[in-house]
Amino acid sequence: MKKPDDNPYVEPPIRAEFDGTDEITEDEAREQIELLREAVEYHDYRYYVENDPVVADKTYDALYDRLEKVEDEFGLVDQSSPTRRVGGAPLDELESREHVVEMLSLDSSEEEDEVRAFDERVRETVGEVDYHVEPKFDGLSVELVYDDGVLEAAVTRGDGVVGDEVTANLRTVRSVPLRLREAPERLVVRGEVLMPKDGFQELNRRRVERGDEPFANPRNAAAGTVRQLDPSVVADRPLDVYAYDIMETTAEVGSQSEAVGLLEELGFLVDEESRLVDGIGGFVEYRDELLGRRDELGYEIDGVVAKVESFDARERLGSTATHPRWAFAYKFPAKTDETRVAGIAVQVGRTGKLTPVVLLEPVDVDGVTISRASLHNEKQARELGVSEGARVEVERAGDVIPQVKEVIEDGDGSFRMPESCPACGSEVVQEDEHHYCTGGVGCPAQLQGRLEHYASRDAADIEGMGEEVVATLVDEGLVSELPHLYDLTVDDLRALKGFGGKSARKLVEEIEESKEVSLASFLTGLGIRHVGKERAARLADSMDLDGLREADANDLRRVEDVGPEVAETVAGFFEGRGGTVVEELLERGVEPESKETGGSDVLEGQSFVFTGSVEGYTRRELTDELERHGANVTSSVSSATDYLVVGENAGDTKLKDAQEHGVEKLDEKEFREDVLETL
Ligand code: IVH
């Protein structure tokens, strides 16, 4: 992308006179906003597309903050501003939308013969051709529609004719330009939404930490994210869109290379592995090369694509009902192989969840030896029919956890979860599709994990209490429940293998210091199911510890990001064994402290429902703000609702319900003036 000429904000130093909170007129504000948007867009591009930022984070933040401030002060926000990337109001459902140009699929094969046959058909019709060769991205296809250079719509590929409109979600993706520079009047682009491998690993790590199910592979993660109803969730997930085709444009383009060149110039993320080759031999070589390098790429690919370079030739070739005759995908063989199941073990996780682990006769799949595969639960094991002795096809899905894809030959029967915990013998209970040990902190498998977790940096942060030390404490019987940690003495520790006087004193000191802990870290450390670091922070922001201990599921549901299941779990934790553990920790002097919330009770007893969006706020921010002042925010209108806040793009159902129940409506202006501004 070209650098916006003469824009003082694009590179430091930033012009000083635009920095302060100087009085400016509305015209000056408009001018400033334009320059700041260009600058932020340019720096987003350098960072997210080129991977080559030219300013320090601090400088970028200053530009962004200034832009947000001027937009807010003058009420000059619009959907294509880079400040809107944080995600707008949640939707009730995704709308269907017809594609501008029918989205065909690709003819494909794993066989070289078929690839050569495709080339013969091409040459019969148009003679010798060059091919533009590209990776075949393993994500999901989207259509991006730009009018006068502004992103108007993003639609996933559905059945080829109609897809789901996901514009609000894709606006949060930094590699999707919201405005194009020097753009053609009309541009329809096709590309692939992907989750890069590193971002995927990190996202799964965070999910596991919160007790959520990890995504099986980057493709599933990307697909699940794009179909989210809450754009602010999408904004927090690492997605990219690679642009690979122009479907319609008013610009002059005569070949695929020109099309890709134009996309790049306009600020889209285009892939660097694409190139022009002469003839099908070049394509086959390209396939071999990328197959060898697929693990080095930052994203998943499942093959390569050849496209006839010249658009004239393409037109002569035309399309069938399902795919163009000018393109072909040479698919990679799946990363799978066959082996035998040696047994199925059952693992007990930190939160007591039991997971079956398939033990395999070691097999090499695409250069990596696989000897274990995990399953989510008993149901999955049964559905797949995995049991000891079975012959199975295993797959390295998304370079992560190996999976059993299919049973080729049955084993000795069906697998069942044990009725008692393999680690402690306590009863195992089933909740939904999962099984849990009820031993809690009394289960050694959990105790070890629970103590490590409690001592971890995001929790009580007890330095020096890593895996080995915890194992020693548990094995020696010094700690059989979490609160016992606080009974440890220097003498106890000094007697242990690996400890001297100094290290024993140091650890006791560390444990003593951990008594002063923030409520959020304390809650994180308790290892309550579904409550990781982020949710713990939300709970801590809305209640103090006494409040939490007394709260029932209904009270807890008012906390942001806490649904019915989480609310039940948290309430259940404090009512049961967890409550006793907390009591014992407090008795030993642990003092979790709440943050000042800065709230009030001016909205106490008033109930709000939102429909549509309120400019400048996400639904989450609004809910938080009202709840901090005592209001109750719910998702549907009933006779208990006091106000329906009607924002932009409001839904009919809620308006009708409000009418029916005689609920007072507040338009955006009334809501701002009569509610928000009084807080
Ligand atoms: S071009 C009319 N190029 O593969 C042809 N598609 O089964 C338009 N895909 O749905 C597609 N990488 O999601 C094209 N470099 C690439 C691609 C690509 C991945 C996907 C696309 C499509 C599927 C075809």
mmCIF file with all atom_site columns, N, CA, C and O and ligand atoms in Angstrom, residues 104-106 134-137 140-141 157 190 192 244-245 305 307 324 326, ligand 1:
data_model
loop_
_atom_site.group_PDB
_atom_site.id
_atom_site.type_symbol
_atom_site.label_atom_id
_atom_site.label_alt_id
_atom_site.label_comp_id
_atom_site.label_asym_id
_atom_site.label_entity_id
_atom_site.label_seq_id
_atom_site.pdbx_PDB_ins_code
_atom_site.Cartn_x
_atom_site.Cartn_y
_atom_site.Cartn_z
_atom_site.occupancy
_atom_site.B_iso_or_equiv
_atom_site.pdbx_formal_charge
_atom_site.auth_seq_id
_atom_site.auth_comp_id
_atom_site.auth_asym_id
_atom_site.auth_atom_id
_atom_site.pdbx_PDB_model_num
ATOM   1  N N   . LEU A 1 104 ? -18.289 -20.206 -7.097  1.00 0.00 ? 104 LEU A N   1
ATOM   2  C CA  . LEU A 1 104 ? -18.110 -21.596 -7.512  1.00 0.00 ? 104 LEU A CA  1
ATOM   3  C C   . LEU A 1 104 ? -17.050 -22.264 -6.643  1.00 0.00 ? 104 LEU A C   1
ATOM   4  O O   . LEU A 1 104 ? -16.323 -21.609 -5.917  1.00 0.00 ? 104 LEU A O   1
ATOM   5  N N   . SER A 1 105 ? -16.957 -23.585 -6.738  1.00 0.00 ? 105 SER A N   1
ATOM   6  C CA  . SER A 1 105 ? -15.873 -24.242 -6.012  1.00 0.00 ? 105 SER A CA  1
ATOM   7  C C   . SER A 1 105 ? -14.809 -24.679 -7.016  1.00 0.00 ? 105 SER A C   1
ATOM   8  O O   . SER A 1 105 ? -14.930 -24.412 -8.207  1.00 0.00 ? 105 SER A O   1
ATOM   9  N N   . LEU A 1 106 ? -13.781 -25.323 -6.527  1.00 0.00 ? 106 LEU A N   1
ATOM   10 C CA  . LEU A 1 106 ? -12.666 -25.698 -7.404  1.00 0.00 ? 106 LEU A CA  1
ATOM   11 C C   . LEU A 1 106 ? -12.728 -27.177 -7.733  1.00 0.00 ? 106 LEU A C   1
ATOM   12 O O   . LEU A 1 106 ? -13.021 -27.996 -6.866  1.00 0.00 ? 106 LEU A O   1
ATOM   13 N N   . GLU A 1 134 ? -0.895  -20.945 -6.682  1.00 0.00 ? 134 GLU A N   1
ATOM   14 C CA  . GLU A 1 134 ? -1.144  -20.379 -5.353  1.00 0.00 ? 134 GLU A CA  1
ATOM   15 C C   . GLU A 1 134 ? -1.346  -21.491 -4.342  1.00 0.00 ? 134 GLU A C   1
ATOM   16 O O   . GLU A 1 134 ? -1.749  -22.585 -4.712  1.00 0.00 ? 134 GLU A O   1
ATOM   17 N N   . PRO A 1 135 ? -1.122  -21.209 -3.076  1.00 0.00 ? 135 PRO A N   1
ATOM   18 C CA  . PRO A 1 135 ? -1.474  -22.209 -2.061  1.00 0.00 ? 135 PRO A CA  1
ATOM   19 C C   . PRO A 1 135 ? -2.986  -22.389 -2.047  1.00 0.00 ? 135 PRO A C   1
ATOM   20 O O   . PRO A 1 135 ? -3.721  -21.450 -2.371  1.00 0.00 ? 135 PRO A O   1
ATOM   21 N N   . LYS A 1 136 ? -3.437  -23.549 -1.666  1.00 0.00 ? 136 LYS A N   1
ATOM   22 C CA  . LYS A 1 136 ? -4.868  -23.727 -1.422  1.00 0.00 ? 136 LYS A CA  1
ATOM   23 C C   . LYS A 1 136 ? -5.054  -23.614 0.090   1.00 0.00 ? 136 LYS A C   1
ATOM   24 O O   . LYS A 1 136 ? -4.682  -24.512 0.853   1.00 0.00 ? 136 LYS A O   1
ATOM   25 N N   . PHE A 1 137 ? -5.582  -22.478 0.480   1.00 0.00 ? 137 PHE A N   1
ATOM   26 C CA  . PHE A 1 137 ? -5.723  -22.186 1.909   1.00 0.00 ? 137 PHE A CA  1
ATOM   27 C C   . PHE A 1 137 ? -6.786  -23.074 2.525   1.00 0.00 ? 137 PHE A C   1
ATOM   28 O O   . PHE A 1 137 ? -7.842  -23.283 1.932   1.00 0.00 ? 137 PHE A O   1
ATOM   29 N N   . LEU A 1 140 ? -12.008 -20.711 5.363   1.00 0.00 ? 140 LEU A N   1
ATOM   30 C CA  . LEU A 1 140 ? -13.292 -20.633 4.683   1.00 0.00 ? 140 LEU A CA  1
ATOM   31 C C   . LEU A 1 140 ? -13.371 -19.396 3.829   1.00 0.00 ? 140 LEU A C   1
ATOM   32 O O   . LEU A 1 140 ? -12.779 -18.369 4.124   1.00 0.00 ? 140 LEU A O   1
ATOM   33 N N   . SER A 1 141 ? -14.099 -19.577 2.731   1.00 0.00 ? 141 SER A N   1
ATOM   34 C CA  . SER A 1 141 ? -14.123 -18.596 1.670   1.00 0.00 ? 141 SER A CA  1
ATOM   35 C C   . SER A 1 141 ? -15.084 -17.455 1.999   1.00 0.00 ? 141 SER A C   1
ATOM   36 O O   . SER A 1 141 ? -16.176 -17.707 2.492   1.00 0.00 ? 141 SER A O   1
ATOM   37 N N   . ARG A 1 157 ? -19.112 -18.140 2.060   1.00 0.00 ? 157 ARG A N   1
ATOM   38 C CA  . ARG A 1 157 ? -19.647 -18.945 0.974   1.00 0.00 ? 157 ARG A CA  1
ATOM   39 C C   . ARG A 1 157 ? -20.626 -19.942 1.566   1.00 0.00 ? 157 ARG A C   1
ATOM   40 O O   . ARG A 1 157 ? -20.285 -20.714 2.454   1.00 0.00 ? 157 ARG A O   1
ATOM   41 N N   . ARG A 1 190 ? -12.658 -12.069 -3.525  1.00 0.00 ? 190 ARG A N   1
ATOM   42 C CA  . ARG A 1 190 ? -12.846 -13.336 -2.824  1.00 0.00 ? 190 ARG A CA  1
ATOM   43 C C   . ARG A 1 190 ? -11.556 -13.687 -2.103  1.00 0.00 ? 190 ARG A C   1
ATOM   44 O O   . ARG A 1 190 ? -10.463 -13.483 -2.644  1.00 0.00 ? 190 ARG A O   1
ATOM   45 N N   . GLU A 1 192 ? -9.848  -15.940 1.647   1.00 0.00 ? 192 GLU A N   1
ATOM   46 C CA  . GLU A 1 192 ? -10.007 -17.031 2.606   1.00 0.00 ? 192 GLU A CA  1
ATOM   47 C C   . GLU A 1 192 ? -9.764  -16.517 4.018   1.00 0.00 ? 192 GLU A C   1
ATOM   48 O O   . GLU A 1 192 ? -8.758  -15.853 4.267   1.00 0.00 ? 192 GLU A O   1
ATOM   49 N N   . TYR A 1 244 ? -7.527  -13.611 -2.817  1.00 0.00 ? 244 TYR A N   1
ATOM   50 C CA  . TYR A 1 244 ? -6.931  -14.330 -3.945  1.00 0.00 ? 244 TYR A CA  1
ATOM   51 C C   . TYR A 1 244 ? -7.658  -14.203 -5.275  1.00 0.00 ? 244 TYR A C   1
ATOM   52 O O   . TYR A 1 244 ? -7.211  -14.760 -6.259  1.00 0.00 ? 244 TYR A O   1
ATOM   53 N N   . ASP A 1 245 ? -8.775  -13.509 -5.301  1.00 0.00 ? 245 ASP A N   1
ATOM   54 C CA  . ASP A 1 245 ? -9.464  -13.381 -6.583  1.00 0.00 ? 245 ASP A CA  1
ATOM   55 C C   . ASP A 1 245 ? -10.272 -12.102 -6.634  1.00 0.00 ? 245 ASP A C   1
ATOM   56 O O   . ASP A 1 245 ? -10.831 -11.698 -5.614  1.00 0.00 ? 245 ASP A O   1
ATOM   57 N N   . VAL A 1 305 ? -3.192  -24.452 -5.956  1.00 0.00 ? 305 VAL A N   1
ATOM   58 C CA  . VAL A 1 305 ? -4.185  -24.167 -6.996  1.00 0.00 ? 305 VAL A CA  1
ATOM   59 C C   . VAL A 1 305 ? -3.474  -23.595 -8.217  1.00 0.00 ? 305 VAL A C   1
ATOM   60 O O   . VAL A 1 305 ? -2.582  -22.759 -8.076  1.00 0.00 ? 305 VAL A O   1
ATOM   61 N N   . LYS A 1 307 ? -4.253  -21.459 -11.691 1.00 0.00 ? 307 LYS A N   1
ATOM   62 C CA  . LYS A 1 307 ? -5.287  -20.688 -12.385 1.00 0.00 ? 307 LYS A CA  1
ATOM   63 C C   . LYS A 1 307 ? -4.711  -20.210 -13.708 1.00 0.00 ? 307 LYS A C   1
ATOM   64 O O   . LYS A 1 307 ? -3.576  -19.708 -13.727 1.00 0.00 ? 307 LYS A O   1
ATOM   65 N N   . PRO A 1 324 ? -15.073 -23.426 -12.216 1.00 0.00 ? 324 PRO A N   1
ATOM   66 C CA  . PRO A 1 324 ? -14.514 -22.861 -13.440 1.00 0.00 ? 324 PRO A CA  1
ATOM   67 C C   . PRO A 1 324 ? -13.648 -23.907 -14.158 1.00 0.00 ? 324 PRO A C   1
ATOM   68 O O   . PRO A 1 324 ? -13.048 -24.756 -13.489 1.00 0.00 ? 324 PRO A O   1
ATOM   69 N N   . TRP A 1 326 ? -11.044 -23.086 -15.734 1.00 0.00 ? 326 TRP A N   1
ATOM   70 C CA  . TRP A 1 326 ? -9.700  -22.489 -15.850 1.00 0.00 ? 326 TRP A CA  1
ATOM   71 C C   . TRP A 1 326 ? -8.861  -22.624 -14.584 1.00 0.00 ? 326 TRP A C   1
ATOM   72 O O   . TRP A 1 326 ? -7.782  -22.058 -14.481 1.00 0.00 ? 326 TRP A O   1
HETATM 73 S S1  . IVH B 2 .   ? -10.094 -19.654 -6.207  1.00 0.00 ? 1   IVH B S1  1
HETATM 74 C C1  . IVH B 2 .   ? -13.813 -19.933 -8.808  1.00 0.00 ? 1   IVH B C1  1
HETATM 75 N N1  . IVH B 2 .   ? -7.907  -19.798 -4.884  1.00 0.00 ? 1   IVH B N1  1
HETATM 76 O O1  . IVH B 2 .   ? -10.896 -23.743 -2.003  1.00 0.00 ? 1   IVH B O1  1
HETATM 77 C C2  . IVH B 2 .   ? -12.638 -20.368 -8.069  1.00 0.00 ? 1   IVH B C2  1
HETATM 78 N N2  . IVH B 2 .   ? -9.831  -20.837 -3.975  1.00 0.00 ? 1   IVH B N2  1
HETATM 79 O O2  . IVH B 2 .   ? -12.951 -26.027 -3.080  1.00 0.00 ? 1   IVH B O2  1
HETATM 80 C C3  . IVH B 2 .   ? -12.561 -19.601 -6.843  1.00 0.00 ? 1   IVH B C3  1
HETATM 81 N N3  . IVH B 2 .   ? -9.448  -21.897 -1.804  1.00 0.00 ? 1   IVH B N3  1
HETATM 82 O O3  . IVH B 2 .   ? -14.146 -22.575 -1.745  1.00 0.00 ? 1   IVH B O3  1
HETATM 83 C C4  . IVH B 2 .   ? -11.674 -20.160 -5.868  1.00 0.00 ? 1   IVH B C4  1
HETATM 84 N N4  . IVH B 2 .   ? -7.329  -21.364 -1.645  1.00 0.00 ? 1   IVH B N4  1
HETATM 85 O O4  . IVH B 2 .   ? -12.396 -21.503 -0.289  1.00 0.00 ? 1   IVH B O4  1
HETATM 86 C C5  . IVH B 2 .   ? -9.193  -20.134 -4.919  1.00 0.00 ? 1   IVH B C5  1
HETATM 87 N N5  . IVH B 2 .   ? -5.877  -19.819 -3.796  1.00 0.00 ? 1   IVH B N5  1
HETATM 88 C C6  . IVH B 2 .   ? -7.158  -20.145 -3.842  1.00 0.00 ? 1   IVH B C6  1
HETATM 89 C C7  . IVH B 2 .   ? -7.777  -20.872 -2.806  1.00 0.00 ? 1   IVH B C7  1
HETATM 90 C C8  . IVH B 2 .   ? -9.121  -21.212 -2.917  1.00 0.00 ? 1   IVH B C8  1
HETATM 91 C C9  . IVH B 2 .   ? -8.344  -21.964 -1.050  1.00 0.00 ? 1   IVH B C9  1
HETATM 92 C C10 . IVH B 2 .   ? -10.697 -22.534 -1.401  1.00 0.00 ? 1   IVH B C10 1
HETATM 93 C C11 . IVH B 2 .   ? -11.929 -21.737 -1.587  1.00 0.00 ? 1   IVH B C11 1
HETATM 94 C C12 . IVH B 2 .   ? -12.872 -22.650 -2.280  1.00 0.00 ? 1   IVH B C12 1
HETATM 95 C C13 . IVH B 2 .   ? -12.267 -23.981 -2.100  1.00 0.00 ? 1   IVH B C13 1
HETATM 96 C C14 . IVH B 2 .   ? -12.553 -24.786 -3.317  1.00 0.00 ? 1   IVH B C14 1
#
